[in-house]
PDB file of C-alpha atoms in Angstrom:
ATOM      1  CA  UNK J   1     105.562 102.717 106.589  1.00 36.00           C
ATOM      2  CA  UNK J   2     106.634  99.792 108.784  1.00 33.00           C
ATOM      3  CA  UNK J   3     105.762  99.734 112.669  1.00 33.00           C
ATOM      4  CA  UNK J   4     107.292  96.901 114.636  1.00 33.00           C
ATOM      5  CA  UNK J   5     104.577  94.037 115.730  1.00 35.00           C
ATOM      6  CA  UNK J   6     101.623  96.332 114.149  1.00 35.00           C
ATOM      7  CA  UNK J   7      99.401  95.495 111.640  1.00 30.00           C
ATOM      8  CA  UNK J   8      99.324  97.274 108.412  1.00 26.00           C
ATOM      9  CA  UNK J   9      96.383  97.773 106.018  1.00 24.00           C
ATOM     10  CA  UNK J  10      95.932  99.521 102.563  1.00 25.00           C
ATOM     11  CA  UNK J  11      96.306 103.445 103.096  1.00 27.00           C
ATOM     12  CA  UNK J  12      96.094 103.137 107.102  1.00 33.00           C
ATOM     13  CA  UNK J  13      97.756 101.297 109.892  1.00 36.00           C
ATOM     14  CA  UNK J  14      94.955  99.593 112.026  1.00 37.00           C
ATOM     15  CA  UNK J  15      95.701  98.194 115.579  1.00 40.00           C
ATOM     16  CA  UNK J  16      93.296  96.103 117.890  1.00 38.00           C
ATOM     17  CA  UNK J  17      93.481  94.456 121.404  1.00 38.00           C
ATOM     18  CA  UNK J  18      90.309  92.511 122.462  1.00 34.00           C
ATOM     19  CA  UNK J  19      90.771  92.547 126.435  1.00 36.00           C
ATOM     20  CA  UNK J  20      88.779  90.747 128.932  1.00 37.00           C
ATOM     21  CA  UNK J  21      86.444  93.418 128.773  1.00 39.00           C
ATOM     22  CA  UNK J  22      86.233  93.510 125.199  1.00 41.00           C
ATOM     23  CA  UNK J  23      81.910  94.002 125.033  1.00 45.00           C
ATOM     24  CA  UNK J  24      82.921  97.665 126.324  1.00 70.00           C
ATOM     25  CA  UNK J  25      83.413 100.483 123.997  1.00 84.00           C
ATOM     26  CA  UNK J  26      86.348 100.475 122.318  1.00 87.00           C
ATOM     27  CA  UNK J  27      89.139 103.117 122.579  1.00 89.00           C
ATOM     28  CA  UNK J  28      89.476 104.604 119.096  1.00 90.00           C
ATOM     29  CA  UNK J  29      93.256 106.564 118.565  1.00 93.00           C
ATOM     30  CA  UNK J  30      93.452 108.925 115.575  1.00 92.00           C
ATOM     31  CA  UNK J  31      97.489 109.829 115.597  1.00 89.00           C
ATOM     32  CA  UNK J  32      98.828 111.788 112.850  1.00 87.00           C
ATOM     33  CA  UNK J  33     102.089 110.526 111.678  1.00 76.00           C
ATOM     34  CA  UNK J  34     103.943 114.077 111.895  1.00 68.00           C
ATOM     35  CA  UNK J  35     106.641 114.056 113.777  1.00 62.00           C
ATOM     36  CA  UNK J  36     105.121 111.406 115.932  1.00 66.00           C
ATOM     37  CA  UNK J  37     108.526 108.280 115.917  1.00 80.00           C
ATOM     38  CA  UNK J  38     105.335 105.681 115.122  1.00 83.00           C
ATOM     39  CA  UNK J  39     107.787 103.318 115.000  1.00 87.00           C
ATOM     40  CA  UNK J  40     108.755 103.792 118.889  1.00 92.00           C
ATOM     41  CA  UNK J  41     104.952 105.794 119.736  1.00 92.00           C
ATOM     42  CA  UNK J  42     102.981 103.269 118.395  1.00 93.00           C
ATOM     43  CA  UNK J  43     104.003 100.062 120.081  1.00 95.00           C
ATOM     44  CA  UNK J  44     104.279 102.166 123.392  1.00 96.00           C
ATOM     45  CA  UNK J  45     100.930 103.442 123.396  1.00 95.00           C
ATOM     46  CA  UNK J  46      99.765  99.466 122.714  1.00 95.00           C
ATOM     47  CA  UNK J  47     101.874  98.498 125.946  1.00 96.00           C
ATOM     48  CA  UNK J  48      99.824 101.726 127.783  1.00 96.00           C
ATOM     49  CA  UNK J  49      96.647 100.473 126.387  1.00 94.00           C
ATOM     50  CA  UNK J  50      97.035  96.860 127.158  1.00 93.00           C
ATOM     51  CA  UNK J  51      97.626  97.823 130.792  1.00 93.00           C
ATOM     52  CA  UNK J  52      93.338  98.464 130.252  1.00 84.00           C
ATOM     53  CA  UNK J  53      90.347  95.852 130.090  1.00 82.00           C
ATOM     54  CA  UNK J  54      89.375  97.847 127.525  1.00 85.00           C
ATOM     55  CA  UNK J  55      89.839  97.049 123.754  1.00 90.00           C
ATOM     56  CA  UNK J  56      91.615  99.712 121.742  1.00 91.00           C
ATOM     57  CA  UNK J  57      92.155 100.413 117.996  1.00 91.00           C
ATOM     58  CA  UNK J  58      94.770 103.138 116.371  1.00 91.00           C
ATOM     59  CA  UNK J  59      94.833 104.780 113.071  1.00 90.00           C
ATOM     60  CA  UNK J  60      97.497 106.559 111.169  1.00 85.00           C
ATOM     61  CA  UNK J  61      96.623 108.451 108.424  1.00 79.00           C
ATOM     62  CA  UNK J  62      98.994 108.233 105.592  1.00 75.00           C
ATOM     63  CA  UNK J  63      98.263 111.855 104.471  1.00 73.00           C
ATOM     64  CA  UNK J  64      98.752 112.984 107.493  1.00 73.00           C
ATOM     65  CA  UNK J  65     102.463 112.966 107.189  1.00 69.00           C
ATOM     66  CA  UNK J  66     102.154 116.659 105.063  1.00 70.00           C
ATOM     67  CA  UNK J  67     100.604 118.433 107.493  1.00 76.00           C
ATOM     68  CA  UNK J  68     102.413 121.124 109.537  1.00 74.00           C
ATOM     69  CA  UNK J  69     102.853 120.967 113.723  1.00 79.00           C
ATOM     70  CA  UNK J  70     100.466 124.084 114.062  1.00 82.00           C
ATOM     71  CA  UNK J  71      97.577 122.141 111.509  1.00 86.00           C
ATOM     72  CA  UNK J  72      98.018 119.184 113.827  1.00 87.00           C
ATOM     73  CA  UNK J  73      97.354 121.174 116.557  1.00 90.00           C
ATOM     74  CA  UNK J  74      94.032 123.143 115.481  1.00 92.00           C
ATOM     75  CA  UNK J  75      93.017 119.736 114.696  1.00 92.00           C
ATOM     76  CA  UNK J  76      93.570 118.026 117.730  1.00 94.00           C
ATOM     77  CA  UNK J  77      92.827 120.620 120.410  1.00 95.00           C
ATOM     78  CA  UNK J  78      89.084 121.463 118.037  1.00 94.00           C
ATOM     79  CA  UNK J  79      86.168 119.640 119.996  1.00 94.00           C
ATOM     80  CA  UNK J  80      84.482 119.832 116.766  1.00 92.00           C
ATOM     81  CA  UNK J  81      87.415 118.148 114.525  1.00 91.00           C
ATOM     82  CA  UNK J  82      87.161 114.189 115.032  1.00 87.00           C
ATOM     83  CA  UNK J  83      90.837 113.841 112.638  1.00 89.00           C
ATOM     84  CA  UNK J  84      92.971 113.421 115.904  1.00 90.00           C
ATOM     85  CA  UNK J  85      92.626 112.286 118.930  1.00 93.00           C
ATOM     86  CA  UNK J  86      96.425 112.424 120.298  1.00 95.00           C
ATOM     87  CA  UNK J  87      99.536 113.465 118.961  1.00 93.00           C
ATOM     88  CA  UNK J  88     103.145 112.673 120.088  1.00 91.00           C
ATOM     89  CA  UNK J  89     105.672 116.148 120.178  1.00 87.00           C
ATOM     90  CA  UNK J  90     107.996 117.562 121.760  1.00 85.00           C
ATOM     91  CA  UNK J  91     106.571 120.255 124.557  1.00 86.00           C
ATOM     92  CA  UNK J  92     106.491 123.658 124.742  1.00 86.00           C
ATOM     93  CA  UNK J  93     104.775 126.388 127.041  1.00 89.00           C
ATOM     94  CA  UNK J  94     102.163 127.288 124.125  1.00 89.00           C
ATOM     95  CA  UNK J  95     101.112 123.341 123.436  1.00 91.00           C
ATOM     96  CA  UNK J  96     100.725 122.368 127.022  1.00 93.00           C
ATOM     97  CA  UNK J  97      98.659 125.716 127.096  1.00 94.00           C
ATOM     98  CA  UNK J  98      96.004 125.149 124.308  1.00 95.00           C
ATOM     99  CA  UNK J  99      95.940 120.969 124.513  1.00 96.00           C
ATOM    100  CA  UNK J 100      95.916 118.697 127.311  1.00 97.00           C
ATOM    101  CA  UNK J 101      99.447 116.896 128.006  1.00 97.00           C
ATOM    102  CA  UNK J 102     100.555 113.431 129.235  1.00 97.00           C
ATOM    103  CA  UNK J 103     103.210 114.446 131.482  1.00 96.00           C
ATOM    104  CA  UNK J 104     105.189 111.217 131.142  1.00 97.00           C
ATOM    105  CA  UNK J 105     108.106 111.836 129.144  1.00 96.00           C
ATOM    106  CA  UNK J 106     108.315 109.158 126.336  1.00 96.00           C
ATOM    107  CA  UNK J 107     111.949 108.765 125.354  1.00 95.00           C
ATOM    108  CA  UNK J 108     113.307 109.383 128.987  1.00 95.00           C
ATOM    109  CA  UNK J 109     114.127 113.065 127.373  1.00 92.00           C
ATOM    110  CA  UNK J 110     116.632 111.659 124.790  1.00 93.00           C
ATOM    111  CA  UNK J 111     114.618 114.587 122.360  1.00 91.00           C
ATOM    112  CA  UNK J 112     115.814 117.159 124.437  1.00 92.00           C
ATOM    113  CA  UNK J 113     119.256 115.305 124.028  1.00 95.00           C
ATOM    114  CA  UNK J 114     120.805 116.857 120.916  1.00 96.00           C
ATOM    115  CA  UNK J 115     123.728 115.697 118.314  1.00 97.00           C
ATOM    116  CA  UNK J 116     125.019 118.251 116.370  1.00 98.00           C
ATOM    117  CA  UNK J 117     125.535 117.403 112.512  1.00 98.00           C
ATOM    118  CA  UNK J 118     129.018 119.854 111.589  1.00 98.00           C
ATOM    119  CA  UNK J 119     130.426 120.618 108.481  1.00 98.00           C
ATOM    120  CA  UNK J 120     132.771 118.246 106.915  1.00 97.00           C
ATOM    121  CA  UNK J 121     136.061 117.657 108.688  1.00 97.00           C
ATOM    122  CA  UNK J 122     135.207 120.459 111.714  1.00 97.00           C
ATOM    123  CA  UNK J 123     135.398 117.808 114.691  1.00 97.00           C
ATOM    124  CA  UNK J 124     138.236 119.904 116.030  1.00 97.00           C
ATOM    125  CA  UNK J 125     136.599 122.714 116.982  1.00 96.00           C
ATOM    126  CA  UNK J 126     134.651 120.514 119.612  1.00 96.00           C
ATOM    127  CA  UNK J 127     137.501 118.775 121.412  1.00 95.00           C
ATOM    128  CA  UNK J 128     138.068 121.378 123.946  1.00 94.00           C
ATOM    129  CA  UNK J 129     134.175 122.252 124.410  1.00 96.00           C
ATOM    130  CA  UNK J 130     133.390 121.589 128.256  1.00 95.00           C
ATOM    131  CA  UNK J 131     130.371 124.303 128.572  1.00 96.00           C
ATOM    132  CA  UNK J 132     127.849 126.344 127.231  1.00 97.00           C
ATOM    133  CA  UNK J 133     130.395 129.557 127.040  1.00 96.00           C
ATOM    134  CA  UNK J 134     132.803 127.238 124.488  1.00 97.00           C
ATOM    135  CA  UNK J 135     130.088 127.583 122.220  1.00 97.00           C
ATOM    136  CA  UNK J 136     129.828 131.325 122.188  1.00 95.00           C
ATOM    137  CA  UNK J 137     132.059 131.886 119.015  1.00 95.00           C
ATOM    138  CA  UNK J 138     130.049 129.151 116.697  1.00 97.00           C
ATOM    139  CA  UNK J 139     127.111 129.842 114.783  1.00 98.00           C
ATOM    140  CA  UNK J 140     124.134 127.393 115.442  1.00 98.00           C
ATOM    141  CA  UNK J 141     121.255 126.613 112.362  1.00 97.00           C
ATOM    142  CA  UNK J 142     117.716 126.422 113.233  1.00 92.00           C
ATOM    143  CA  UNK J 143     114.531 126.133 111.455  1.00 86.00           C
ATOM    144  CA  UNK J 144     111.671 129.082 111.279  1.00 80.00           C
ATOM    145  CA  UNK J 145     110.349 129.054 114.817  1.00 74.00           C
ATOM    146  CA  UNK J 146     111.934 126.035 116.004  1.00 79.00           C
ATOM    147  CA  UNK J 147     111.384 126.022 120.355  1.00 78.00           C
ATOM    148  CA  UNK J 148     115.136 125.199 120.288  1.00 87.00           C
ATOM    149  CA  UNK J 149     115.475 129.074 119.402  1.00 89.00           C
ATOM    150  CA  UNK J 150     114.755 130.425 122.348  1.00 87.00           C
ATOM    151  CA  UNK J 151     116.823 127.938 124.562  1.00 92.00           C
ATOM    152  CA  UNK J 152     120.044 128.250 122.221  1.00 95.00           C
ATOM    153  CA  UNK J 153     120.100 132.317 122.194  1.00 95.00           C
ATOM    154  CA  UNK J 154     118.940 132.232 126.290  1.00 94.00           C
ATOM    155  CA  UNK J 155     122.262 131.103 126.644  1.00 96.00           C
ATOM    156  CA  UNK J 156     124.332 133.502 124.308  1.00 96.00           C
ATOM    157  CA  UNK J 157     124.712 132.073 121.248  1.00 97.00           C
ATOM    158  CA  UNK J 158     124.269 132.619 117.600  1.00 97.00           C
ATOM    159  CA  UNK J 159     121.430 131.337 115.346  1.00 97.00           C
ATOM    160  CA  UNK J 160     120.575 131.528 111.580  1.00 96.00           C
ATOM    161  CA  UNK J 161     117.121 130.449 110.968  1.00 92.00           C
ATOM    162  CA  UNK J 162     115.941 128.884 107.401  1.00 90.00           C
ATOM    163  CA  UNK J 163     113.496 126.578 106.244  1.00 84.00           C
ATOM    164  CA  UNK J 164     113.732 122.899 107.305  1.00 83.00           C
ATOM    165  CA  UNK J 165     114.878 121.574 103.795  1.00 85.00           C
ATOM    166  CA  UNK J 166     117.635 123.903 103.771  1.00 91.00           C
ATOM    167  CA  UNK J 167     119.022 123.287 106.468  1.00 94.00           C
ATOM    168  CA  UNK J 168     121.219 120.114 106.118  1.00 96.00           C
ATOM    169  CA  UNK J 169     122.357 121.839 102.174  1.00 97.00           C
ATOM    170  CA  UNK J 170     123.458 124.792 104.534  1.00 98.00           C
ATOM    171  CA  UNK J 171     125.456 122.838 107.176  1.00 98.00           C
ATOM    172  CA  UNK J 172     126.950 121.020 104.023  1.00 98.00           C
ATOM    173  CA  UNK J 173     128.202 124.095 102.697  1.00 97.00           C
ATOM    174  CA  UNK J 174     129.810 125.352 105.874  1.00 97.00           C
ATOM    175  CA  UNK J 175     127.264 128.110 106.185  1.00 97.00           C
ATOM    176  CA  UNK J 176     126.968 127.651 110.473  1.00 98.00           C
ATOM    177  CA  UNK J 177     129.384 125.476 112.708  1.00 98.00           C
ATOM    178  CA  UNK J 178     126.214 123.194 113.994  1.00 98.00           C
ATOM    179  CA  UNK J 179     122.938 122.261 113.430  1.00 98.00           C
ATOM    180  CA  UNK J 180     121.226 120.857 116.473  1.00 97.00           C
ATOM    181  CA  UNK J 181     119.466 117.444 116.191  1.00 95.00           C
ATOM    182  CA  UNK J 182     117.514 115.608 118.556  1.00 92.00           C
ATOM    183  CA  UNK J 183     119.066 112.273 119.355  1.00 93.00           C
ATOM    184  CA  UNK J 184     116.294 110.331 118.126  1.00 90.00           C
ATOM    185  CA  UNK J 185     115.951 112.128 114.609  1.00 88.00           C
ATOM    186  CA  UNK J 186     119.849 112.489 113.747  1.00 94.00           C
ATOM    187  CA  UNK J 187     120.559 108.961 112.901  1.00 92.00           C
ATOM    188  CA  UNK J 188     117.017 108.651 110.345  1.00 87.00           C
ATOM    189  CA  UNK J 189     117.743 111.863 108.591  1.00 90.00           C
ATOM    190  CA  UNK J 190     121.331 110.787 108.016  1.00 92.00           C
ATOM    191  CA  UNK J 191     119.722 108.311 105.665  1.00 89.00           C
ATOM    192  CA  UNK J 192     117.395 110.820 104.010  1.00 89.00           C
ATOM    193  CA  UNK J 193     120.330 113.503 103.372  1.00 93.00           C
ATOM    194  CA  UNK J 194     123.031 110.437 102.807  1.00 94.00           C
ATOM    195  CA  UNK J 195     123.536 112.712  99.418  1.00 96.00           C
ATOM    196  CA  UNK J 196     125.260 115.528 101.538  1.00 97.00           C
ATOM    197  CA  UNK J 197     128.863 114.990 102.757  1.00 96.00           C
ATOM    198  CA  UNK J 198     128.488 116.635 106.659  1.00 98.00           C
ATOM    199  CA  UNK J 199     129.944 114.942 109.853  1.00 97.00           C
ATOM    200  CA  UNK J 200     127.959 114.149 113.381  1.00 97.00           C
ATOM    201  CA  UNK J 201     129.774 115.498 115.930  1.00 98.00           C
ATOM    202  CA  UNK J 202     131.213 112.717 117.991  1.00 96.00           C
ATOM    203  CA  UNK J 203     132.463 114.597 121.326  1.00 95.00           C
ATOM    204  CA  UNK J 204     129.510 116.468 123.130  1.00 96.00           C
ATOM    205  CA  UNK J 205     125.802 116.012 123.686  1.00 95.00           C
ATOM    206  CA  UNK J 206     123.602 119.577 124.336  1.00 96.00           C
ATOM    207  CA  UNK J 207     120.948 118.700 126.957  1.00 94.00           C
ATOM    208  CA  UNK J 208     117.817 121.053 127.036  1.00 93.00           C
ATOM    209  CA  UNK J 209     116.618 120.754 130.573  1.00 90.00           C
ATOM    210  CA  UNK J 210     113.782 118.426 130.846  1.00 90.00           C
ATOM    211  CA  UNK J 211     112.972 118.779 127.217  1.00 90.00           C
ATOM    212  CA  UNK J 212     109.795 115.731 126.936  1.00 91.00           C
ATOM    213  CA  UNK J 213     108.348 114.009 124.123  1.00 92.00           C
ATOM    214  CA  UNK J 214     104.598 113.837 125.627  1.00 95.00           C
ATOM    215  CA  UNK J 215     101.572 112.526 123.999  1.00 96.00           C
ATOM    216  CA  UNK J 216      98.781 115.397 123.777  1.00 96.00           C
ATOM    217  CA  UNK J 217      95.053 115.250 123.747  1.00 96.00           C
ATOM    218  CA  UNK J 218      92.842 117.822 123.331  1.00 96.00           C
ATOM    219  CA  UNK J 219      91.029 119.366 126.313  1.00 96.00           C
ATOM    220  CA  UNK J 220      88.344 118.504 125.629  1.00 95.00           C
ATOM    221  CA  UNK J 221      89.027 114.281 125.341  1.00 95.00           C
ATOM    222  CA  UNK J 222      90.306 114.635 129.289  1.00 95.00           C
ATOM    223  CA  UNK J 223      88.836 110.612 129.557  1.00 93.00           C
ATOM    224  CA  UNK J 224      91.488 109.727 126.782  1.00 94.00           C
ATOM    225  CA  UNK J 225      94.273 111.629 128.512  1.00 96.00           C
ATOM    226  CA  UNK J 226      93.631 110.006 131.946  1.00 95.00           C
ATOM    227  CA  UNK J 227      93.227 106.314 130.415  1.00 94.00           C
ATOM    228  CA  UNK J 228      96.617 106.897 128.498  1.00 96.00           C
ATOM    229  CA  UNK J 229      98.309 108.426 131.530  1.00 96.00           C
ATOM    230  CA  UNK J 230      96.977 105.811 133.862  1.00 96.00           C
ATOM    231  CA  UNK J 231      98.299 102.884 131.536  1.00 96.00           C
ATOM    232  CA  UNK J 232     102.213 104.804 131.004  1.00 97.00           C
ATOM    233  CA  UNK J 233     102.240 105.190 134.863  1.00 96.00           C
ATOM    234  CA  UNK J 234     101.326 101.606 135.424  1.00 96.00           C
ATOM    235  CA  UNK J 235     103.941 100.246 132.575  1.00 96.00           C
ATOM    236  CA  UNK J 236     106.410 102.974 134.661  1.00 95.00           C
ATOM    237  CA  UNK J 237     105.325 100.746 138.077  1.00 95.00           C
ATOM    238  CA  UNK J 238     105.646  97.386 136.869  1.00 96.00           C
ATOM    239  CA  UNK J 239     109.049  98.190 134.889  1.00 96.00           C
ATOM    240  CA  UNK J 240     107.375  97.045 131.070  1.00 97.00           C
ATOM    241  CA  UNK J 241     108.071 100.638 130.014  1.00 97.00           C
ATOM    242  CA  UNK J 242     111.802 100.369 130.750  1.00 96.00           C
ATOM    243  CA  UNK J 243     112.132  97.570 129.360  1.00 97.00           C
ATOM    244  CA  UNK J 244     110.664  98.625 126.574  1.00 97.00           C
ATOM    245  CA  UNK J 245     112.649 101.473 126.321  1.00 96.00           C
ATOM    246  CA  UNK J 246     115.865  99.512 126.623  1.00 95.00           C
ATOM    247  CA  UNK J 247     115.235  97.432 124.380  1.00 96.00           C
ATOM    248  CA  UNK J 248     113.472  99.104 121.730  1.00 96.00           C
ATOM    249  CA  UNK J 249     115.865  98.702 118.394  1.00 94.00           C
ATOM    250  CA  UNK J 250     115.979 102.359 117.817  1.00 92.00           C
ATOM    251  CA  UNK J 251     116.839 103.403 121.734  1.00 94.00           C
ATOM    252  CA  UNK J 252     119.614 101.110 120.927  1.00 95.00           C
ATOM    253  CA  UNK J 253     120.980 102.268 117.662  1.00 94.00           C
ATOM    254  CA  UNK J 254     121.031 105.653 119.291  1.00 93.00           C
ATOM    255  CA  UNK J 255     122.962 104.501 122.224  1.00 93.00           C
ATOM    256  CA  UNK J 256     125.677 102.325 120.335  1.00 94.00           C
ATOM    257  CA  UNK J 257     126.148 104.754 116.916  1.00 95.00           C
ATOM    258  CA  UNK J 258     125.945 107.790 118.850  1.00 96.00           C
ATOM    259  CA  UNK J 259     127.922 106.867 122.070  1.00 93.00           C
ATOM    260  CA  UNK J 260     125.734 109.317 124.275  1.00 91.00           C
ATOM    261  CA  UNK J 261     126.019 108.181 127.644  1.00 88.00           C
ATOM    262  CA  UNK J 262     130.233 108.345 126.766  1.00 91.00           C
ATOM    263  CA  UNK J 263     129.707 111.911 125.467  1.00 93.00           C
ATOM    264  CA  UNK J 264     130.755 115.139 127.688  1.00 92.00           C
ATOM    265  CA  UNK J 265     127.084 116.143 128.667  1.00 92.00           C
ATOM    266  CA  UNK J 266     126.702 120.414 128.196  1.00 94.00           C
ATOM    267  CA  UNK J 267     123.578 121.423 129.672  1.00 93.00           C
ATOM    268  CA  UNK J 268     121.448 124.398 128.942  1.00 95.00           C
ATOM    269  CA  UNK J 269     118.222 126.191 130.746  1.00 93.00           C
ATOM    270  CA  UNK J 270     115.100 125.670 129.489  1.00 91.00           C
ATOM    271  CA  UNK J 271     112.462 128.847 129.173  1.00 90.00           C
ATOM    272  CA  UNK J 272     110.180 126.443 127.732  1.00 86.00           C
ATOM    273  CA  UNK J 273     110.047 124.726 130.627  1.00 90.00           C
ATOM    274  CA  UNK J 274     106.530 124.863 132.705  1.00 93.00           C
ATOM    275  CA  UNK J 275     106.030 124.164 136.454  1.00 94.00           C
ATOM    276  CA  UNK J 276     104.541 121.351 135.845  1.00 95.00           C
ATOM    277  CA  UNK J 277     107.220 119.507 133.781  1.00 94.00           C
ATOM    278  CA  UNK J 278     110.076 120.909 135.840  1.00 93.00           C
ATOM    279  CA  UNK J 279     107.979 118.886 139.430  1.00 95.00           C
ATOM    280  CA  UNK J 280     108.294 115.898 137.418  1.00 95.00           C
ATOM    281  CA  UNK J 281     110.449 112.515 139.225  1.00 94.00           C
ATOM    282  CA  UNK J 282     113.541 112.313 138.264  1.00 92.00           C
ATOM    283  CA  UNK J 283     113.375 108.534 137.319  1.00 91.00           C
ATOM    284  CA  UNK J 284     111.152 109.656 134.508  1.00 94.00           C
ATOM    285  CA  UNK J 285     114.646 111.215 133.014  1.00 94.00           C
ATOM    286  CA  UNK J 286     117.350 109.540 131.301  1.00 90.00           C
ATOM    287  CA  UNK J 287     120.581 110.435 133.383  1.00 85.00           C
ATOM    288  CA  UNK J 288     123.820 111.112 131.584  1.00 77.00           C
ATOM    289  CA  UNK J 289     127.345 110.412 133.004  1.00 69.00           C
ATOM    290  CA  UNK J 290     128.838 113.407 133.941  1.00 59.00           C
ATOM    291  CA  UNK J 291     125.702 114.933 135.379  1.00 57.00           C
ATOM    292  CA  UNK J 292     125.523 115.925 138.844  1.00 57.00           C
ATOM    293  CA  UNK J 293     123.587 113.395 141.134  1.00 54.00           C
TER     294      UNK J 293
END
């Protein structure tokens, strides 16, 4: 695996800043690689880290990339487990339940932004969609359990469920009219399924209302949480983390491949949403043309 200006050793990918303060402990990060955009994460958390006199080292486990979301989880939010320390994911009611999140959004919400892929040659069918109720008559893939279940049928449409793997074979074959993607996984696994002949939608972009990418700790590493949240806040202040975000290579490859802020923004409600994402500022939020002010 290759992480922009990060080290890489052997079986494990092995970070270190030696601060001012670098005779205090150092912060040790254990970040499994599931689902976790190291290549974006990574670097970030360095710039929140750095913001610290405090020297810092981070670990990826290669074998971490088989485990499942809900392993993760048990792992991270287990005070007697000492695999993970803090995991990057999307948010949901249950996770910001049972682990302690970061509430700074870290893509802006661009995972809440989603592309659809189509079957092959079915860009028609999305040239006269303008809201939610244009979907109603198209049938929407999903994997087992996905969050994005609950948002897509609160608002009236259609979804067949199957396992991950299946899904891109099935949107292939013409088996549903879309399959959801986040904005920031669409392009990669375009690559990975370049042996299936499906489209990406070019016209519309589905917006799950404040939909975050947060870093998670578990309850009981509250110091971690507040020394990570205290160096995003401070990047946030002095304007390194929009920068960063700007000019991160794969913000921009999203932006210029996949045209979003030139794409007819439809918005849906989200019942994963909890208080205390919804109370978040709104500069923490990528805002899309065609969205209200």
């Amino acid at each position: 695996m290759t992480i922009p200006r990060c080290g890489i050793i052997g079986l494990m990918s092995i970070l270190f800043f030696a601060g001012p303060a670098a005779a205090d402990q150092t912060i040790e990060i254990r970040l499994p690689q599931l689902a976790s955009i190291p290549e974006y994460t990574v670097p970030l958390l360095e710039l929140a880290l750095s913001k610290q006199d405090r020297p810092f080292k981070i670990v990826l486990p290669e074998n971490s990339k088989d485990l499942t979301a809900v392993e993760v989880m048990e792992k991270l939010t287990d005070p007697a487990s000492s695999e993970f320390n803090l995991y990057a994911a999307g948010t949901s009611k249950h996770y910001e339940e049972i682990a302690l999140p970061i509430r700074v959004p870290l893509v802006r919400g661009l995972i809440g932004a989603r592309i659809n892929a189509i079957p092959k040659g079915s860009q028609d069918k999305f040239l006269s969609v303008n809201t939610v109720g244009d979907l109603q008559n198209m049938t929407f893939l999903q994997g087992i359990d996905w969050g994005d279940i609950a948002i897509l049928e609160g608002a009236g449409l259609t979804v067949k469920t199957a396992r991950k793997s299946h899904l891109y074979p099935m949107i292939a074959s013409a088996d549903a009219d879309a399959f959801p993607r986040a904005s920031v996984e669409i392009l990669s696994e375009r690559t990975e399924y370049s042996q299936l002949d499906y489209d990406i939608e070019q016209e519309v972009v589905l917006i799950y209302d404040r939909f975050p990418f947060y870093f998670f700790t578990g309850k009981h590493n509250a110091d971690l949480a507040e020394i990570i949240e205290t160096g995003l806040v401070t990047a946030y202040e002095d304007g390194s983390f929009i920068q960063y975000f700007r000019t991160h290579p794969m913000i921009r490859e999203i932006f210029a491949e996949l045209h979003l802020d030139s794409r007819r923004p439809i918005r849906f409600d989200n019942p994963n949403l909890t208080p205390e994402t919804a109370a978040l500022p709104d500069y923490y939020w990528h805002k899309f043309s065609g969205e209200p002010e």
